[in-house]
CSV table of C-alpha atoms in Angstrom, one decimal:
chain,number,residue,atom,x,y,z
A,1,UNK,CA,0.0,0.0,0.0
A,2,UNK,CA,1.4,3.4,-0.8
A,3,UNK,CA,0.3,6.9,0.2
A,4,UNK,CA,-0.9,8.9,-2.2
A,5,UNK,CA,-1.8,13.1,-1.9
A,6,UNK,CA,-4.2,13.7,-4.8
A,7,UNK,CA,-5.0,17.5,-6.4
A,8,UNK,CA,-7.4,18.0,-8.7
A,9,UNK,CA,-10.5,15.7,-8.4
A,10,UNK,CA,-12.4,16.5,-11.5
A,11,UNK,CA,-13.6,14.5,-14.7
A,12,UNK,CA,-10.0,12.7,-15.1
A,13,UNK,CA,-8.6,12.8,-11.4
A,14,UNK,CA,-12.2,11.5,-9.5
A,15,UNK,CA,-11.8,8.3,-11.6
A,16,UNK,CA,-8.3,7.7,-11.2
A,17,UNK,CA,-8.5,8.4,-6.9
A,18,UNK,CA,-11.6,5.6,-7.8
A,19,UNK,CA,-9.0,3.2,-9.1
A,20,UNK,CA,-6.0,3.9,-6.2
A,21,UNK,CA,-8.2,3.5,-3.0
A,22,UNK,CA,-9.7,0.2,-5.1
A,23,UNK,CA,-6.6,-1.0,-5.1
A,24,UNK,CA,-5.8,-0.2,-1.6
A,25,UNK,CA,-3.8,2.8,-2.0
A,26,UNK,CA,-4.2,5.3,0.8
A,27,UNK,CA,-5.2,8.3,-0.9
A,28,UNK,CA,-5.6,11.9,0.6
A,29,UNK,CA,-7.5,14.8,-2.3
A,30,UNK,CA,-7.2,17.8,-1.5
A,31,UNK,CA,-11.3,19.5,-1.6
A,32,UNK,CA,-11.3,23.5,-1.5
A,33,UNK,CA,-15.3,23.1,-0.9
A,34,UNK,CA,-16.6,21.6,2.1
A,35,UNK,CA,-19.7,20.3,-0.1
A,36,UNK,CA,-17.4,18.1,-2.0
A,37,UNK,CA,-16.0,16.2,1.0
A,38,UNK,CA,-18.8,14.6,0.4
A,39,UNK,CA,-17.8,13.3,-3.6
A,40,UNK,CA,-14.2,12.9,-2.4
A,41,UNK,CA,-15.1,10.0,0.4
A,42,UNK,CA,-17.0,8.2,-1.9
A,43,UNK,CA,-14.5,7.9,-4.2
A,44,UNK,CA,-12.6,5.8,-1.4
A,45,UNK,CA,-10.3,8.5,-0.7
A,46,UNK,CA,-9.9,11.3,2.9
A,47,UNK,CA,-10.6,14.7,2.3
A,48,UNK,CA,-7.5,17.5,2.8
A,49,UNK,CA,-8.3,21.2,2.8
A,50,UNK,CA,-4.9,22.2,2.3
A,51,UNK,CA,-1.9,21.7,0.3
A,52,UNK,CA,0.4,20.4,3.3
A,53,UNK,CA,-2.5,17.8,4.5
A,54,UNK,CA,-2.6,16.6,1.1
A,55,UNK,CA,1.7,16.1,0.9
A,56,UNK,CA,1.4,15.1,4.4
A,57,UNK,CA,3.9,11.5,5.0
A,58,UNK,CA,2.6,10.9,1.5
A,59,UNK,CA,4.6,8.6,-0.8
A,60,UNK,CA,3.7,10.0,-4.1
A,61,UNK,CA,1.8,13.2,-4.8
A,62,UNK,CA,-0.2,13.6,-7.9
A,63,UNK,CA,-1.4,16.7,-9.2
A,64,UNK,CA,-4.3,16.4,-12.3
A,65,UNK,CA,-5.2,20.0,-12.7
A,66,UNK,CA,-6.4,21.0,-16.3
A,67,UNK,CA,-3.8,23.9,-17.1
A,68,UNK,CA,-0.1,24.4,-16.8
A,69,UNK,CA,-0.7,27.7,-14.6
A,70,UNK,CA,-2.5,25.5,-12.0
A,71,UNK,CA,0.3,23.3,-11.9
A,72,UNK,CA,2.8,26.2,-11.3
A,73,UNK,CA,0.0,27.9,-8.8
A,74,UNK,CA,0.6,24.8,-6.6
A,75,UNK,CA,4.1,23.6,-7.3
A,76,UNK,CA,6.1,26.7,-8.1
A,77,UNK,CA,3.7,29.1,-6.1
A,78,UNK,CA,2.3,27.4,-3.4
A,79,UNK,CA,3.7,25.6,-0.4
A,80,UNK,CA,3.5,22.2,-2.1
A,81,UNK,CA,7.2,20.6,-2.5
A,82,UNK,CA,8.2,21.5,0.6
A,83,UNK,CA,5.7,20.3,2.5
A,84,UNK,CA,6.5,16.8,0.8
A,85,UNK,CA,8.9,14.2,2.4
A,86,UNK,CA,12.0,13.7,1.1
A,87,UNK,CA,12.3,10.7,-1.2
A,88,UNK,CA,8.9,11.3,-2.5
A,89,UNK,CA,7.6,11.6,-5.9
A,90,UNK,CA,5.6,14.4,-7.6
A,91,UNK,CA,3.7,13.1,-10.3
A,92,UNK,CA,2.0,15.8,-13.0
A,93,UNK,CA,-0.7,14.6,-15.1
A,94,UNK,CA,-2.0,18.0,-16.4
A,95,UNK,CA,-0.4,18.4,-19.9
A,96,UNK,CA,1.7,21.2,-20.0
A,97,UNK,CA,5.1,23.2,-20.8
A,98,UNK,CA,7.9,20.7,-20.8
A,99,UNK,CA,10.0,23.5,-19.0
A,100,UNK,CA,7.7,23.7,-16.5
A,101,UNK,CA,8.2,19.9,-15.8
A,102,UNK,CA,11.8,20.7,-15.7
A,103,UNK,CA,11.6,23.9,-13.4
A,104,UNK,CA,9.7,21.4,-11.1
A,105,UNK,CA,12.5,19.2,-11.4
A,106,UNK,CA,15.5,21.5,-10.2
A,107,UNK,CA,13.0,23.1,-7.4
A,108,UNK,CA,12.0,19.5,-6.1
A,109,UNK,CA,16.3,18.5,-5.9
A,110,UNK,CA,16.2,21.1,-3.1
A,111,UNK,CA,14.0,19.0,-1.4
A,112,UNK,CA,15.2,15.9,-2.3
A,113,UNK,CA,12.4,15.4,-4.2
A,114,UNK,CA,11.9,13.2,-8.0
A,115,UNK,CA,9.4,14.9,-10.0
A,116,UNK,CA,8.1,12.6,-12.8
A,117,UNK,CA,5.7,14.4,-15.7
A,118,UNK,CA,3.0,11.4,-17.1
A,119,UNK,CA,0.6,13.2,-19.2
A,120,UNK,CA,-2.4,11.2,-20.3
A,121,UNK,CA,-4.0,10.3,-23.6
A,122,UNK,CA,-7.7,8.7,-23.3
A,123,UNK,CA,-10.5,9.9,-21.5
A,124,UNK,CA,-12.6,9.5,-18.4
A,125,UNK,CA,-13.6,6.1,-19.5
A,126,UNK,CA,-10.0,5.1,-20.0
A,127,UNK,CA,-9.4,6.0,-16.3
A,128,UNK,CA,-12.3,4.2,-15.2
A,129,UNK,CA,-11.3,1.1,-17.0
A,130,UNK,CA,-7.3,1.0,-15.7
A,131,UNK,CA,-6.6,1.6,-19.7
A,132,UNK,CA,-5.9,5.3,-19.9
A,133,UNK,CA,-1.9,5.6,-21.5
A,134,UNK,CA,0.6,7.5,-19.7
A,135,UNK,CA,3.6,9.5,-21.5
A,136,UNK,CA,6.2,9.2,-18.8
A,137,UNK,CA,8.9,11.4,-18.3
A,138,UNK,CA,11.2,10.8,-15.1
A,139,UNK,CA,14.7,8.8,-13.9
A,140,UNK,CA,14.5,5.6,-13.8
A,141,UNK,CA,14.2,4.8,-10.0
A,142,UNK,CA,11.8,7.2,-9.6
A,143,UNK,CA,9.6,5.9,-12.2
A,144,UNK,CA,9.9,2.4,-10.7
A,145,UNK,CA,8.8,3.7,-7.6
A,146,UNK,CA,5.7,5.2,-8.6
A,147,UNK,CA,5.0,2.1,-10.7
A,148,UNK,CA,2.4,0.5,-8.7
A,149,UNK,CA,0.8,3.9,-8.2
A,150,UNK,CA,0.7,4.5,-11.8
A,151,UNK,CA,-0.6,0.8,-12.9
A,152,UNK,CA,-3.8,1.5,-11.2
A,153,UNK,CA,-5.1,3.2,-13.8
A,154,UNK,CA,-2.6,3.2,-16.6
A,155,UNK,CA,-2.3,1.1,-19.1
A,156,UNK,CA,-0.1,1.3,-21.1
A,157,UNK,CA,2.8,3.0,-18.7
A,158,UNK,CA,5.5,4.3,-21.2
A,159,UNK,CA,8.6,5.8,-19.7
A,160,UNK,CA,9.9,8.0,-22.8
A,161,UNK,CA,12.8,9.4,-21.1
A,162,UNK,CA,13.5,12.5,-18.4
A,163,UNK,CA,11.4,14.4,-16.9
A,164,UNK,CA,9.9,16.9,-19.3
A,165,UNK,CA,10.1,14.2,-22.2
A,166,UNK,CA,6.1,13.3,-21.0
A,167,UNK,CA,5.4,16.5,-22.4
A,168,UNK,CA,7.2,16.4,-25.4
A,169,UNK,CA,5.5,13.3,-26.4
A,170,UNK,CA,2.2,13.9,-25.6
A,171,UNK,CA,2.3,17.7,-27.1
A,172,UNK,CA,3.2,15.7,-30.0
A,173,UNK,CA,0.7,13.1,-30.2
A,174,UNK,CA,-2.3,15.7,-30.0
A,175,UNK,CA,-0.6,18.1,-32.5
A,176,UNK,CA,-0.9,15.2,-34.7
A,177,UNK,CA,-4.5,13.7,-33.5
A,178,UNK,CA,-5.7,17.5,-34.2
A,179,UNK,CA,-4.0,17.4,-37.7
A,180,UNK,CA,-6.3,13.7,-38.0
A,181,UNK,CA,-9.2,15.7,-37.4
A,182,UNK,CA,-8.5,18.4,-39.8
A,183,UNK,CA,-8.1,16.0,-42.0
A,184,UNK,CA,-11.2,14.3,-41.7
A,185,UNK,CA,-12.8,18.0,-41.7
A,186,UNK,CA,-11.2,18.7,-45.3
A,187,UNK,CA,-12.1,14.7,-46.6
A,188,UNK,CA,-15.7,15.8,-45.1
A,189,UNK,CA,-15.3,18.9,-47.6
A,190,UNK,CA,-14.5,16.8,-50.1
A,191,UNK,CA,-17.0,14.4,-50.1
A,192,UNK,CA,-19.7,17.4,-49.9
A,193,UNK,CA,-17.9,18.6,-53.5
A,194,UNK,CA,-18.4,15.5,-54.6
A,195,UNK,CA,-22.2,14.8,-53.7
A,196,UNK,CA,-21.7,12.3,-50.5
A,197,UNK,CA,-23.0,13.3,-47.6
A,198,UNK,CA,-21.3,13.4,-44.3
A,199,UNK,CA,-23.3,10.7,-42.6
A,200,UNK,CA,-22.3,8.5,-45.4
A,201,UNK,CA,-18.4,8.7,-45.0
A,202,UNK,CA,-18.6,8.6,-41.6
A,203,UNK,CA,-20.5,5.1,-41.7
A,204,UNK,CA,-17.8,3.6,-44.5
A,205,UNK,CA,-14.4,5.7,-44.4
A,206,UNK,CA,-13.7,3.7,-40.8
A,207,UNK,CA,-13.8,0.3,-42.3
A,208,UNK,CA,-11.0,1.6,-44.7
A,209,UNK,CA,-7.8,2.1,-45.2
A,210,UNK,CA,-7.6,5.5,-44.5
A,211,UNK,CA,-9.2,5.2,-40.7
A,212,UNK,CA,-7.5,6.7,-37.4
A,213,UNK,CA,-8.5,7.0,-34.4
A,214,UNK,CA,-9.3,10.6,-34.8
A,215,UNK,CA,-12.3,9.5,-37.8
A,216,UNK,CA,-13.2,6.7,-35.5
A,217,UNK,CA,-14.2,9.4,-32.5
A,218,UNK,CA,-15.8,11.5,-35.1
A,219,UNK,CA,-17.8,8.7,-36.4
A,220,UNK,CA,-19.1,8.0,-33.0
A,221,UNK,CA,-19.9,11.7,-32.4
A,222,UNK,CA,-22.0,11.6,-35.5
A,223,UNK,CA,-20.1,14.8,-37.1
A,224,UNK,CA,-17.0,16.4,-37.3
A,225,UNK,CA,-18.4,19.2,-36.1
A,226,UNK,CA,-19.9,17.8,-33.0
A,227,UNK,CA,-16.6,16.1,-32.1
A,228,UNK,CA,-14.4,19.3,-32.8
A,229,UNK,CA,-16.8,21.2,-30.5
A,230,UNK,CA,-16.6,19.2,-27.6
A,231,UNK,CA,-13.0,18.7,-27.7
A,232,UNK,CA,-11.6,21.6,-29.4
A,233,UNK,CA,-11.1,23.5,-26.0
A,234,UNK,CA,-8.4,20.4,-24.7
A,235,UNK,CA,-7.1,19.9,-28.3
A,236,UNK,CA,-6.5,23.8,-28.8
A,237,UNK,CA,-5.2,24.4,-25.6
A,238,UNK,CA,-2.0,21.6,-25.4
A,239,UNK,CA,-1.4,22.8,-29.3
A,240,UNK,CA,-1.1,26.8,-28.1
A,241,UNK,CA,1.7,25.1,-25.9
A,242,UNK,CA,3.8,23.0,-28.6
A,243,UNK,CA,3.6,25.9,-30.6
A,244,UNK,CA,5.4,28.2,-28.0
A,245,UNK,CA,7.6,25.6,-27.1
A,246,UNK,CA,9.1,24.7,-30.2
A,247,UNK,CA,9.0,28.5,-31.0
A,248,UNK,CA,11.2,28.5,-28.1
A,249,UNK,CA,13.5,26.0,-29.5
A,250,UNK,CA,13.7,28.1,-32.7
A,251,UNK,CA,11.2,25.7,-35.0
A,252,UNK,CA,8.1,25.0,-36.1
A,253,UNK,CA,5.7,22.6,-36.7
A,254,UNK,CA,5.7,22.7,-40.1
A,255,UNK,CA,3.3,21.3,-42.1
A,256,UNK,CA,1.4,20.1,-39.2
A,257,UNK,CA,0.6,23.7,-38.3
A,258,UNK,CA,-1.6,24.3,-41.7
A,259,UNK,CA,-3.5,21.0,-40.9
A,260,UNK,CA,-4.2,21.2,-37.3
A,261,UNK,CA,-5.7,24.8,-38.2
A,262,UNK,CA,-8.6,22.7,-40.0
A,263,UNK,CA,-9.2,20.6,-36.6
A,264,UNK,CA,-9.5,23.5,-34.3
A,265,UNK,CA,-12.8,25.5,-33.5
A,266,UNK,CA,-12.3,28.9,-35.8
């Protein structure tokens, strides 16, 4: 059994405290309100009111907030890390600014704390079902530590190298699910030109060669447009953040950029 301080209960984070205190974990979320002690203890878990109950003799500390500025609110701003043990692991799953991973890094060595960026790619029904996949970005020991934590309701767990390298990965993969659904946007436009209706490719294009996973999700929304609307807000926001960070790193993302303009909400 490992203790585990949780922040940010929402959509993602409620289902993934569901899945540690399942598995035994001892898990302590931080709740703001006191009307959603309530929602918190039936998730399995005790309910914190501050920052330093949360970190408090916890093993590993996970924070799923929704933006990078939360992250750095709690992390960099707030009295988080050095409330934490040393030898304890900080675990962001809010997708985010690699540098901010690695700011966390050299703030937690002061501590002797191993921060360990593991964006996620699936939704609340991965969580749920223990198959959500985590980019991991950490050292090596560190990321065996957290293991068991992280197998709760990951699957798969990939460690893609040090900490910021979660980021990298997963900035990546959406830049390039958002250029999926800009392409299925502009095939949509295509078929109109051509006299086929949109309810009609999205019943046979999935059963071809040129499915994703991006035309398979828009299938099952029943049109691009619904789809793009009700993810276009998460999509748009972690592609603002690979464009500043490779801006940063004096590129681009080339060709990418003229296609994921066709997936976002204009």
């Amino acid at each position: 059994m490992t203790r585990v301080g949780f922040i940010g209960t929402g959509r993602i984070g409620g289902p993934m405290v569901a899945r540690l205190a399942a598995d035994g974990h001892d898990v302590r979320a931080l709740v703001r309100r006191a009307e959603k002690r309530s929602n918190v203890e039936a998730l399995g878990a005790q309910a914190a009111s501050t920052l330093a109950e949360v970190a408090d003799s916890a093993d590993t500390v996970i924070v799923c907030v929704f933006t990078d500025e939360q992250v750095q609110q709690i992390c960099l701003e707030g009295n988080l890390l050095p409330a934490m043990k040393p030898g304890s692991v900080l675990v962001i799953h809010t997708t985010g600014s690699p540098q901010t991973a690695e700011a966390l890094a050299a703030r937690g060595d002061r501590y002797f704390i191993e921060v360990v960026d593991a964006p996620i790619s699936g939704g609340p029904h991965d969580v749920a079902a223990g198959q959500v996949t985590l980019f991991v970005g950490g050292g090596e020991e560190a990321v065996a530590q957290i293991g068991p934590v992280l197998s709760s309701y990951g699957d798969p767990v990939l460690h893609v190298g040090p900490t910021g390298a979660g980021q990298r990965v997963k900035l990546i993969n959406n830049a390039l699910f958002a250029a999926q659904i800009g392409l299925v946007a502009e095939a949509i436009e295509l078929g109109s030109r051509l006299g086929i209706p949109e309810s009609t490719l999205l019943k046979a294009l999935p059963h071809g060669s040129g499915t994703s996973s991006a035309l398979s999700k828009i299938a099952a929304a029943g049109s691009a447009a619904t789809f793009i609307n009700a993810v276009g807000d998460f999509i748009g926001k972690d592609v603002a953040v690979i464009r500043e960070t490779v801006a940063e790193l004096g590129s681009d993302m080339g060709l990418l950029d003229d296609i994921v303009n066709s997936g976002l909400p204009s």
